[in-house]
PDB file of C-alpha atoms and ligand atoms in Angstrom:
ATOM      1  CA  UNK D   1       0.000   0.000   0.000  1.00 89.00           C
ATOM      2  CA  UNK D   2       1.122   3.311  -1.258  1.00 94.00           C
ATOM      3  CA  UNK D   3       1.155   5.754   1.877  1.00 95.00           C
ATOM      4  CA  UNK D   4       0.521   9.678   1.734  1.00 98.00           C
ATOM      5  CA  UNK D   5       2.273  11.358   5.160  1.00 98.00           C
ATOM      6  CA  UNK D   6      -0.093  14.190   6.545  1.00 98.00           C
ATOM      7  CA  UNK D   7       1.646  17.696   8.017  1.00 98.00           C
ATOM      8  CA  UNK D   8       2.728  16.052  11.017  1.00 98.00           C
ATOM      9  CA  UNK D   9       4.427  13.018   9.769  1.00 98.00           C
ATOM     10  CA  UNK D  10       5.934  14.763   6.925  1.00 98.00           C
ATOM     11  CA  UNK D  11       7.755  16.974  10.283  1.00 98.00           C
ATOM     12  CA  UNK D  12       8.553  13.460  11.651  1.00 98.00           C
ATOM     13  CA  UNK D  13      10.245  12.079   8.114  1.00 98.00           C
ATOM     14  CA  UNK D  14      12.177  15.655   7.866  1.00 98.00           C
ATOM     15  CA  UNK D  15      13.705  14.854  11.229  1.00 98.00           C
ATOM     16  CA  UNK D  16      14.769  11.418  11.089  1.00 98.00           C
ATOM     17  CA  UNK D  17      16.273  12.255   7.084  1.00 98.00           C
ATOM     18  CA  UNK D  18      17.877  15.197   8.537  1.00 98.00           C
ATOM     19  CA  UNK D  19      19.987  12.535  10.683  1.00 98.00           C
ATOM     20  CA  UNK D  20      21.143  10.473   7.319  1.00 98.00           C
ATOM     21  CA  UNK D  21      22.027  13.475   5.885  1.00 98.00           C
ATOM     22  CA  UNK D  22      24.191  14.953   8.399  1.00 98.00           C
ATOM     23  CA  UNK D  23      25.660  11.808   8.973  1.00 98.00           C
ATOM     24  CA  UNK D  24      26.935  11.353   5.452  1.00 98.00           C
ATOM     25  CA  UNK D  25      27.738  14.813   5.046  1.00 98.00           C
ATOM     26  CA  UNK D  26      29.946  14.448   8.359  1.00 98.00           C
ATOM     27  CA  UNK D  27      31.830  11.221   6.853  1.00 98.00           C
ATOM     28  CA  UNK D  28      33.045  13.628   4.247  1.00 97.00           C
ATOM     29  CA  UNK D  29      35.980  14.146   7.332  1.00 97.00           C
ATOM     30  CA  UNK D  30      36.017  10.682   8.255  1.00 97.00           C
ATOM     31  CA  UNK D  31      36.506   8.573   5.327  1.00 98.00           C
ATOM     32  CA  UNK D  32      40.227   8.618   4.334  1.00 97.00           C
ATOM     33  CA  UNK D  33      42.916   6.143   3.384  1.00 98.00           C
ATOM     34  CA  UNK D  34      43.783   3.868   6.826  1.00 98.00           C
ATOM     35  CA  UNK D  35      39.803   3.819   8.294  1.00 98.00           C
ATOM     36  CA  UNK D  36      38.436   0.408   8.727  1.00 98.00           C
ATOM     37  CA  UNK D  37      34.926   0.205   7.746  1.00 98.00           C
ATOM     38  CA  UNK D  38      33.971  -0.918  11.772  1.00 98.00           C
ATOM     39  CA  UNK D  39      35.279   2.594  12.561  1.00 98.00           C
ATOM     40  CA  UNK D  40      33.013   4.023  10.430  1.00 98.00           C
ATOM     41  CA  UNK D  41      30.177   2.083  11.747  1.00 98.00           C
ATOM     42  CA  UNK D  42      31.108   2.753  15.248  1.00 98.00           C
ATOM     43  CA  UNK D  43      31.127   6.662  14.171  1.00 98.00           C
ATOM     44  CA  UNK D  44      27.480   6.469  12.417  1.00 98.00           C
ATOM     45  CA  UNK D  45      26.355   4.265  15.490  1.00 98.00           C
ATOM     46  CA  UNK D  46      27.435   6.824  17.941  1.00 98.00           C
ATOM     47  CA  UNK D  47      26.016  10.213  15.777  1.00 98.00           C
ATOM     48  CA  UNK D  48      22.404   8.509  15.369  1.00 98.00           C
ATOM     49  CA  UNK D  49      22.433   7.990  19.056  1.00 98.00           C
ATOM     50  CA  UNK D  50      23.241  11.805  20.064  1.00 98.00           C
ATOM     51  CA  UNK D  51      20.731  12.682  17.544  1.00 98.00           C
ATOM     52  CA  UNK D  52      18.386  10.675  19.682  1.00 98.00           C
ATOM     53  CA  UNK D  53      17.789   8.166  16.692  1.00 98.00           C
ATOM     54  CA  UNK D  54      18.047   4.437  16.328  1.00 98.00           C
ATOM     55  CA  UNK D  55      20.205   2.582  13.396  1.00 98.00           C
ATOM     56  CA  UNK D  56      17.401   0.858  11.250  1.00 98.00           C
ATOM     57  CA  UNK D  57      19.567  -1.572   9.260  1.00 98.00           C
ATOM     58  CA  UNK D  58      21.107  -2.491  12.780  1.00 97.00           C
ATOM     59  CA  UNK D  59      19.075  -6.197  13.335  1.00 97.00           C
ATOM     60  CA  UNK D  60      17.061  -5.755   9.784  1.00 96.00           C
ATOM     61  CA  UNK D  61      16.271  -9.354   8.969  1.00 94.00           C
ATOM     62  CA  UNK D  62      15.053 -10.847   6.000  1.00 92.00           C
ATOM     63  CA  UNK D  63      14.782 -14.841   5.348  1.00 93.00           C
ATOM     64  CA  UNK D  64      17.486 -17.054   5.029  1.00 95.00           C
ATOM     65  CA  UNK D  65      20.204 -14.481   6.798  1.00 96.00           C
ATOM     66  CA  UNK D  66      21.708 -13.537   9.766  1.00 97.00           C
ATOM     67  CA  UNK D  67      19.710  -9.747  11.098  1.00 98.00           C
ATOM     68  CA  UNK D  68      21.931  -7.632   9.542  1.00 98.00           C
ATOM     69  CA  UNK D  69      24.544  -6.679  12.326  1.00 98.00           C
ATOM     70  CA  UNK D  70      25.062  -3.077  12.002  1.00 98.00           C
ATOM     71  CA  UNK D  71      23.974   1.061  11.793  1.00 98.00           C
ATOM     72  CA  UNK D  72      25.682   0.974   7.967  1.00 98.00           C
ATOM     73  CA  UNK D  73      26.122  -1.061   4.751  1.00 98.00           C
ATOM     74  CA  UNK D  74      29.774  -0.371   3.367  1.00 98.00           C
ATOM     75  CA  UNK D  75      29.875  -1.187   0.093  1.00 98.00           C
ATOM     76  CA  UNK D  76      33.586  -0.558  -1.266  1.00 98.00           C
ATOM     77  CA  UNK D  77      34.778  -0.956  -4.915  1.00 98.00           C
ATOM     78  CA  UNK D  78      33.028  -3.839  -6.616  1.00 98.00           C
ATOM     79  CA  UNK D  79      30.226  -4.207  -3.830  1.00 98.00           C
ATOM     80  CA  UNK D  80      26.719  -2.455  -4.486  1.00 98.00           C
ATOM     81  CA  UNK D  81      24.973  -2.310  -1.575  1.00 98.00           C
ATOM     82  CA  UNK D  82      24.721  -3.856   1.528  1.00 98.00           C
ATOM     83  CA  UNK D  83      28.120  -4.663   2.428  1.00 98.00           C
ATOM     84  CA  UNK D  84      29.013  -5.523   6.712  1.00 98.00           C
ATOM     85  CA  UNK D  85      31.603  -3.023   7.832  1.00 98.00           C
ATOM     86  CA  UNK D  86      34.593  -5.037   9.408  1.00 98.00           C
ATOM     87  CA  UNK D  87      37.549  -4.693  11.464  1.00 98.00           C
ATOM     88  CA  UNK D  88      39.814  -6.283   8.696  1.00 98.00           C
ATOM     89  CA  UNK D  89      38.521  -4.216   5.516  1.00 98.00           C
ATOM     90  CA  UNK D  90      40.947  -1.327   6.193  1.00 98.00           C
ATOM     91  CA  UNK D  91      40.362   1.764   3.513  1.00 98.00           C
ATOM     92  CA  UNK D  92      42.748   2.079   0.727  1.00 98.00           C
ATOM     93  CA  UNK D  93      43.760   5.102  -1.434  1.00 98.00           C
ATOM     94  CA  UNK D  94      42.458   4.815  -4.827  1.00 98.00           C
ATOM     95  CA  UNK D  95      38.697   2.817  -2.995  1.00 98.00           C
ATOM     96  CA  UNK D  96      35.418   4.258  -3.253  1.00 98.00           C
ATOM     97  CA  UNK D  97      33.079   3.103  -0.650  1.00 98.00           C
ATOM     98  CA  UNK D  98      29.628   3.547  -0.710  1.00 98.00           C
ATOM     99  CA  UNK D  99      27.599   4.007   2.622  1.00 98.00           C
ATOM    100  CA  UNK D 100      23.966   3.485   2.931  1.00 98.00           C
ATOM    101  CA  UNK D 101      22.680   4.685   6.167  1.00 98.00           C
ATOM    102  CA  UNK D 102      18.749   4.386   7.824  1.00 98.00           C
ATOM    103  CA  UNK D 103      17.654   6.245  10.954  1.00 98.00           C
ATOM    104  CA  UNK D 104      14.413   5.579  13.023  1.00 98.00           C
ATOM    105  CA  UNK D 105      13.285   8.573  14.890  1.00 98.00           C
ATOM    106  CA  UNK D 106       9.897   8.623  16.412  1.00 98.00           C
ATOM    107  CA  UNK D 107       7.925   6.297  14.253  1.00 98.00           C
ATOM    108  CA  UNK D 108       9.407   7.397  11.283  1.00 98.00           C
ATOM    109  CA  UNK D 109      12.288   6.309   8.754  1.00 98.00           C
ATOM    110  CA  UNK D 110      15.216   7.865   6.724  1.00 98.00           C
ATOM    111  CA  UNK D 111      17.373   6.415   4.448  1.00 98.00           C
ATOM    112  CA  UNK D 112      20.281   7.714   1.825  1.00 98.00           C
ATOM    113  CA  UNK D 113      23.365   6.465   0.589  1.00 98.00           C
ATOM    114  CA  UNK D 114      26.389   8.164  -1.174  1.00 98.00           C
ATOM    115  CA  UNK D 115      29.635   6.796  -2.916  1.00 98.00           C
ATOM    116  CA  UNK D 116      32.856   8.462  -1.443  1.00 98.00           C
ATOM    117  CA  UNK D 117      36.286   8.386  -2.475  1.00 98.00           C
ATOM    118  CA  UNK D 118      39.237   7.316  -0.418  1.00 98.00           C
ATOM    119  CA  UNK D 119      42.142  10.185  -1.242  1.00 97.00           C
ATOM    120  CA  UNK D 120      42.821   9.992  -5.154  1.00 98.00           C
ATOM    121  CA  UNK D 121      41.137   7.818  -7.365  1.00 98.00           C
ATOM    122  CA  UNK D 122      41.030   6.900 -10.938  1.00 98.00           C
ATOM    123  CA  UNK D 123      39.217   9.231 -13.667  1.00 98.00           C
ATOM    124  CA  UNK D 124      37.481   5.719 -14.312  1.00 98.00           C
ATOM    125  CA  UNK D 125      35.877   6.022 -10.517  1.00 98.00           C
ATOM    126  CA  UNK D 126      35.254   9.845 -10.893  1.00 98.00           C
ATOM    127  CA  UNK D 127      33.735   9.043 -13.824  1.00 98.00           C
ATOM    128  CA  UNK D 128      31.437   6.649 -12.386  1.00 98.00           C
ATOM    129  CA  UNK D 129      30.218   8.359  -9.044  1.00 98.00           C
ATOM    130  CA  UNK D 130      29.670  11.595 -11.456  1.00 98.00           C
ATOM    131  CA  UNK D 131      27.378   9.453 -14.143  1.00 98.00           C
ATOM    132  CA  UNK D 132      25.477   8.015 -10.699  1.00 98.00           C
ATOM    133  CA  UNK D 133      24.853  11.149  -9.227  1.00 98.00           C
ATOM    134  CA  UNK D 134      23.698  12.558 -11.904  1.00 98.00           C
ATOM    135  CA  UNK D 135      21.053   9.616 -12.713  1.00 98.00           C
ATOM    136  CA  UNK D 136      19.968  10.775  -9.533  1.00 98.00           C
ATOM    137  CA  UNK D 137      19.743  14.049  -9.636  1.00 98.00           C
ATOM    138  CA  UNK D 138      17.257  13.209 -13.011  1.00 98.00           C
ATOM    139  CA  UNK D 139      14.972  10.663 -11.526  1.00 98.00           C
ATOM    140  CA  UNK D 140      14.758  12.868  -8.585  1.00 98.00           C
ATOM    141  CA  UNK D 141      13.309  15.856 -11.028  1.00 98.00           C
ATOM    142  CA  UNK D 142      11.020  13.857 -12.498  1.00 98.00           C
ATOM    143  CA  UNK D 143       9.308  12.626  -9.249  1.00 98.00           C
ATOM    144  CA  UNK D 144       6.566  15.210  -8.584  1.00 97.00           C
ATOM    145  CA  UNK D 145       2.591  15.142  -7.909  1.00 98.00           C
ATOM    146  CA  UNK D 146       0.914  13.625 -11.135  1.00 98.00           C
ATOM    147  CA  UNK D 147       3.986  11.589 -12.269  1.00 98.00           C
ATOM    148  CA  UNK D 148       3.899   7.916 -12.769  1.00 98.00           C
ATOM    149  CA  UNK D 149       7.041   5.983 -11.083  1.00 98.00           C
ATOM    150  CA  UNK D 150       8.189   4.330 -14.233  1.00 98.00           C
ATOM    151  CA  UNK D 151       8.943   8.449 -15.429  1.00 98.00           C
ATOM    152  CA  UNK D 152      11.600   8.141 -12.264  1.00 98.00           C
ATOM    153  CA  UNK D 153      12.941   4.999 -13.853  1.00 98.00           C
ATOM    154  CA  UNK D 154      13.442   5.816 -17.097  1.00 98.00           C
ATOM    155  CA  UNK D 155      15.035   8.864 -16.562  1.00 98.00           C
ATOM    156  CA  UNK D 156      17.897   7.021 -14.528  1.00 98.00           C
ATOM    157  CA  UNK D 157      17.614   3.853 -16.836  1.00 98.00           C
ATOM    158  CA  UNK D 158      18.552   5.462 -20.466  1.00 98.00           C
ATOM    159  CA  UNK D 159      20.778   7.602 -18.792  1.00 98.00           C
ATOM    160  CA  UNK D 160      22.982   5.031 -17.476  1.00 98.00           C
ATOM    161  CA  UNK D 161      22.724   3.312 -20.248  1.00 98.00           C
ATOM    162  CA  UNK D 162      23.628   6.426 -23.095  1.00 98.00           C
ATOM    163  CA  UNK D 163      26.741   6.594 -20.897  1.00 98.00           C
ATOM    164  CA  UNK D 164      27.798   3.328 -21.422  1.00 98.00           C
ATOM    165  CA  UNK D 165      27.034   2.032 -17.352  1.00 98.00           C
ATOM    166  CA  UNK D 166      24.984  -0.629 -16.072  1.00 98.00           C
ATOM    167  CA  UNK D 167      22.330  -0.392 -13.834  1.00 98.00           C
ATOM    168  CA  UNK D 168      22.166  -3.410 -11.058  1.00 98.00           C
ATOM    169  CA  UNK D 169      20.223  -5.849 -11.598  1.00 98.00           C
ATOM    170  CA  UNK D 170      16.849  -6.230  -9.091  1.00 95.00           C
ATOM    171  CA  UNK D 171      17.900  -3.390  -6.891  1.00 98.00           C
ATOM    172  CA  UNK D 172      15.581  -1.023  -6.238  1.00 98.00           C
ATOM    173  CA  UNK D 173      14.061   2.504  -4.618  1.00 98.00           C
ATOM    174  CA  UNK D 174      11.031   2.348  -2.345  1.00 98.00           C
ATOM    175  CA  UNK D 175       8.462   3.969  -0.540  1.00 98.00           C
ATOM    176  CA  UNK D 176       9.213   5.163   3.066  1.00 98.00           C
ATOM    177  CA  UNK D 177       7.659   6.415   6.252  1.00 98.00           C
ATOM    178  CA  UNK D 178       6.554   4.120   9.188  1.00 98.00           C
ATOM    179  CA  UNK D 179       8.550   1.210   7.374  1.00 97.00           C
ATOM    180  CA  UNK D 180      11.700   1.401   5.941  1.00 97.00           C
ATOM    181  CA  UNK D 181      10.526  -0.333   2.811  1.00 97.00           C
ATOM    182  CA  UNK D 182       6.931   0.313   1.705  1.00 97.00           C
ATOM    183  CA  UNK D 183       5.386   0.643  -2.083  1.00 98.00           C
ATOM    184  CA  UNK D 184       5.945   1.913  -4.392  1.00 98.00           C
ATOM    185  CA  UNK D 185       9.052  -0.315  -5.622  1.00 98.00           C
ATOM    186  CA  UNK D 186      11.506   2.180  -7.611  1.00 98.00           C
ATOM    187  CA  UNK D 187      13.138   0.672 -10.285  1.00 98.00           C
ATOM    188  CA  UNK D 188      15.916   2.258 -11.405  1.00 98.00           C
ATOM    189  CA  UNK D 189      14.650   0.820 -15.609  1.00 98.00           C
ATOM    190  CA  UNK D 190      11.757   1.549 -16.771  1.00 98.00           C
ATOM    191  CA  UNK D 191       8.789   2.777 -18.815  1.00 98.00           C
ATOM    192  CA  UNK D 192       7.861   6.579 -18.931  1.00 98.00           C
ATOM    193  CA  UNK D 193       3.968   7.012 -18.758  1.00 98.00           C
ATOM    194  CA  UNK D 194       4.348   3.275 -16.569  1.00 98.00           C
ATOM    195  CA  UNK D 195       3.914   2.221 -13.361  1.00 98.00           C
ATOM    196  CA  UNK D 196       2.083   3.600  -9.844  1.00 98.00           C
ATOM    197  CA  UNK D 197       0.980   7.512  -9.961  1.00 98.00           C
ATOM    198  CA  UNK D 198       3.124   9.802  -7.722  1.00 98.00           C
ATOM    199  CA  UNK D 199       0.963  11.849  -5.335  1.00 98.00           C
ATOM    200  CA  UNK D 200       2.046  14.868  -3.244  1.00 98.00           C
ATOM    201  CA  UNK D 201       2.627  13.384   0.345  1.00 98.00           C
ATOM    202  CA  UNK D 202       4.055  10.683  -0.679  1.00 98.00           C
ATOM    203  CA  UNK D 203       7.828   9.655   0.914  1.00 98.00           C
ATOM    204  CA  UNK D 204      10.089   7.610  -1.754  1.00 98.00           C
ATOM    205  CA  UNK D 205      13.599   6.816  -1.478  1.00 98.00           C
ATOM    206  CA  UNK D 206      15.487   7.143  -5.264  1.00 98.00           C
ATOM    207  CA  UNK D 207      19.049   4.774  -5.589  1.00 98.00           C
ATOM    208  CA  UNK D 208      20.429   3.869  -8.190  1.00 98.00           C
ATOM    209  CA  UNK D 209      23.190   1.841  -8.338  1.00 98.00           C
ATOM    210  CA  UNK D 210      25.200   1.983 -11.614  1.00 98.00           C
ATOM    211  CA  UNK D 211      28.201  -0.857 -12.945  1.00 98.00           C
ATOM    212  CA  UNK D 212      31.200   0.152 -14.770  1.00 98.00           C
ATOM    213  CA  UNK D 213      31.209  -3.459 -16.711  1.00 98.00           C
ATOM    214  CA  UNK D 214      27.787  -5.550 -16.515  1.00 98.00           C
ATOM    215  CA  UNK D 215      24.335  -5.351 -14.762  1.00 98.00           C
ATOM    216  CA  UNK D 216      24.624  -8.848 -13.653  1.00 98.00           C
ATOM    217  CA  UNK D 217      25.306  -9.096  -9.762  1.00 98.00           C
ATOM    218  CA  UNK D 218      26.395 -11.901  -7.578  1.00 98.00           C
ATOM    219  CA  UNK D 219      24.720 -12.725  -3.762  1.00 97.00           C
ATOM    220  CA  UNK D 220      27.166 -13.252  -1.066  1.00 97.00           C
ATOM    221  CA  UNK D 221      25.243 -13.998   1.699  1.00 96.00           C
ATOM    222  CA  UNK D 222      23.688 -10.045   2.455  1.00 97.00           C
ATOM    223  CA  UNK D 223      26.547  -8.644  -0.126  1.00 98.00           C
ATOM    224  CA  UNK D 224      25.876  -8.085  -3.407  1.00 98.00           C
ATOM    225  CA  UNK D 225      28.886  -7.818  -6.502  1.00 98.00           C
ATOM    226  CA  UNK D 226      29.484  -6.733  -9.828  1.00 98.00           C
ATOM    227  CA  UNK D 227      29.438 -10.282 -11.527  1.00 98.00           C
ATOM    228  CA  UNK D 228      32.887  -9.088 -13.163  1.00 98.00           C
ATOM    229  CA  UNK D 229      34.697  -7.302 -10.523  1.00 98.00           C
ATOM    230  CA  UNK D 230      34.152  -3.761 -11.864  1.00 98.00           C
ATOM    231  CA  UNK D 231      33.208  -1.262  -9.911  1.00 98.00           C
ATOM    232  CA  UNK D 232      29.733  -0.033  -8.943  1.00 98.00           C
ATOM    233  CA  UNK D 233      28.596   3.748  -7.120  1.00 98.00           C
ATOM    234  CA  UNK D 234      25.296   4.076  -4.884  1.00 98.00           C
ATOM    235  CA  UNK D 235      23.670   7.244  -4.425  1.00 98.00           C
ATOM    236  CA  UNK D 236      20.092   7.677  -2.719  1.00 98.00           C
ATOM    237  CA  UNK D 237      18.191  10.235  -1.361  1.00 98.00           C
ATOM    238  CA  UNK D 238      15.033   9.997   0.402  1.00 98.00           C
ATOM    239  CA  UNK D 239      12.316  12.944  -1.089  1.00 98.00           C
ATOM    240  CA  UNK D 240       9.111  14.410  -0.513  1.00 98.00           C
ATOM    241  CA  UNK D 241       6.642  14.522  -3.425  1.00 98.00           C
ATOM    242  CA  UNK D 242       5.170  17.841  -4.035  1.00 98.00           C
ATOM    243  CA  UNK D 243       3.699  19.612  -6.955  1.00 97.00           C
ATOM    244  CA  UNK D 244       7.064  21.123  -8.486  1.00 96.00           C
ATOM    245  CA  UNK D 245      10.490  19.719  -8.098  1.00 96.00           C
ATOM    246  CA  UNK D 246      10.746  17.136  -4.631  1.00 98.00           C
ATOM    247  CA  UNK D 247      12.079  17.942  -1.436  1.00 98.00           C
ATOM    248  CA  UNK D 248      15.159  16.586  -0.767  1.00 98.00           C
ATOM    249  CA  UNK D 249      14.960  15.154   2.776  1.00 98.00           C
ATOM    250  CA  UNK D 250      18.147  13.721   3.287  1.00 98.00           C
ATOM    251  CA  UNK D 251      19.937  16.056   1.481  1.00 94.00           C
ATOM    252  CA  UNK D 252      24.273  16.109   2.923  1.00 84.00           C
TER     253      UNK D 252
HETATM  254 MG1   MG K 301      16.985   2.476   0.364  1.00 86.07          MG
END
């Protein structure tokens, strides 16, 4: 069921976004060559908790795997999402990691993810995390009152693909609000003209996750890989659906 947030729980979504966003805008400082990806955890853990929120992925369970045991998926290099943050995976110059982030906060959820870089990288990677955030940026402007979800998709599907990227197989946006995942699914391909209306009050989270070398992706337990090693970006941002351009709730 597609949910439409009233005045006050739209005030209760801006508050636990805000969180995500000033958490990844605050691991701008922290992610640098020599940080393992538990450090950055603990860091994330420790900022939701002074902001009076709860980690949402921390215990997250789906069948078939362990609850997912912490406040961020770390995703470096050829992982897409959902990668467990780890004592040994120490950051190396030249990585990009991306970090996907979800706050509870009073009955509500946010979510958002960005793709950093660790010191210099390659113009390959810059390339990349550009050609992502930008597929974001246009699926973002097409989500407003009156639009149909498969307009979102689109826009980030033949972009990727006129730049010669991949977008991840199966891996998807979603609604948000008193559940961290609600309808409408968000592909990231898609029809224009296709797919669920878009009504103002409604809470979606946009992500696209874009492949240098094939959409195909390999499960490792909750970890999922570019099937040929290349590297993928993740950027996501949690909006508000209005009548002109979305709010940005999460926006770092
Ligand atoms: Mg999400």
């Amino acid at each position: 069921m597609i949910t439409i947030k009233n005045n006050n729980e739209i005030a209760k979504m801006r508050e636990s976004n805000r969180i995500v966003g000033l958490l990844l805008h605050k691991l701008d400082d922290i992610i640098k060559p020599g940080i393992s990806t538990y450090d950055i955890d603990r860091f994330a853990d420790e900022l939701i908790r002074n902001e009076a929120g709860k980690a949402a992925f921390k215990g997250y369970s789906i069948p078939g795997l362990p609850p997912f045991p912490a406040a961020i998926c770390s995703s470096a290099n050829s992982c897409i999402v959902h990668g467990i943050p780890s004592k040994k995976q120490i950051l190396q110059e030249g990585d990009i990691i991306g970090i996907d982030v979800g706050v509870y906060k009073d009955g509500f959820y946010g979510d958002a993810a960005k793709t950093f870089q660790v010191g210099e990288i390659s113009e390959q990677a810059i390339t990349l995390m550009t050609v992502t955030r930008e597929a974001l940026k246009r699926g973002i402007f097409q989500a407003r009152d009156g639009a149909r979800v498969g307009d979102i998709s689109h826009a980030i599907g033949s972009y990727v693909m006129s730049q010669e990227y991949f977008v991840a197989d199966n891996l998807t946006g979603h609604g948000i609000g008193r559940s961290l995942h609600e309808d409408p699914v968000v592909p990231n391909v898609g029809l224009k003209g296709k797919g669920p209306r878009l009504k103002k009050g409604m809470t979606i989270a946009i992500e696209p996750m874009v492949n240098i070398g094939t959409n195909r992706v390999i499960e490792k337990g909750w970890e999922f890989f570019v099937a040929d090693g290349s590297l993928s970006a993740h950027f996501e941002h949690t909006i508000l659906i209005t009548e002109n351009e979305a709010e940005l709730l999460t926006e770092y």
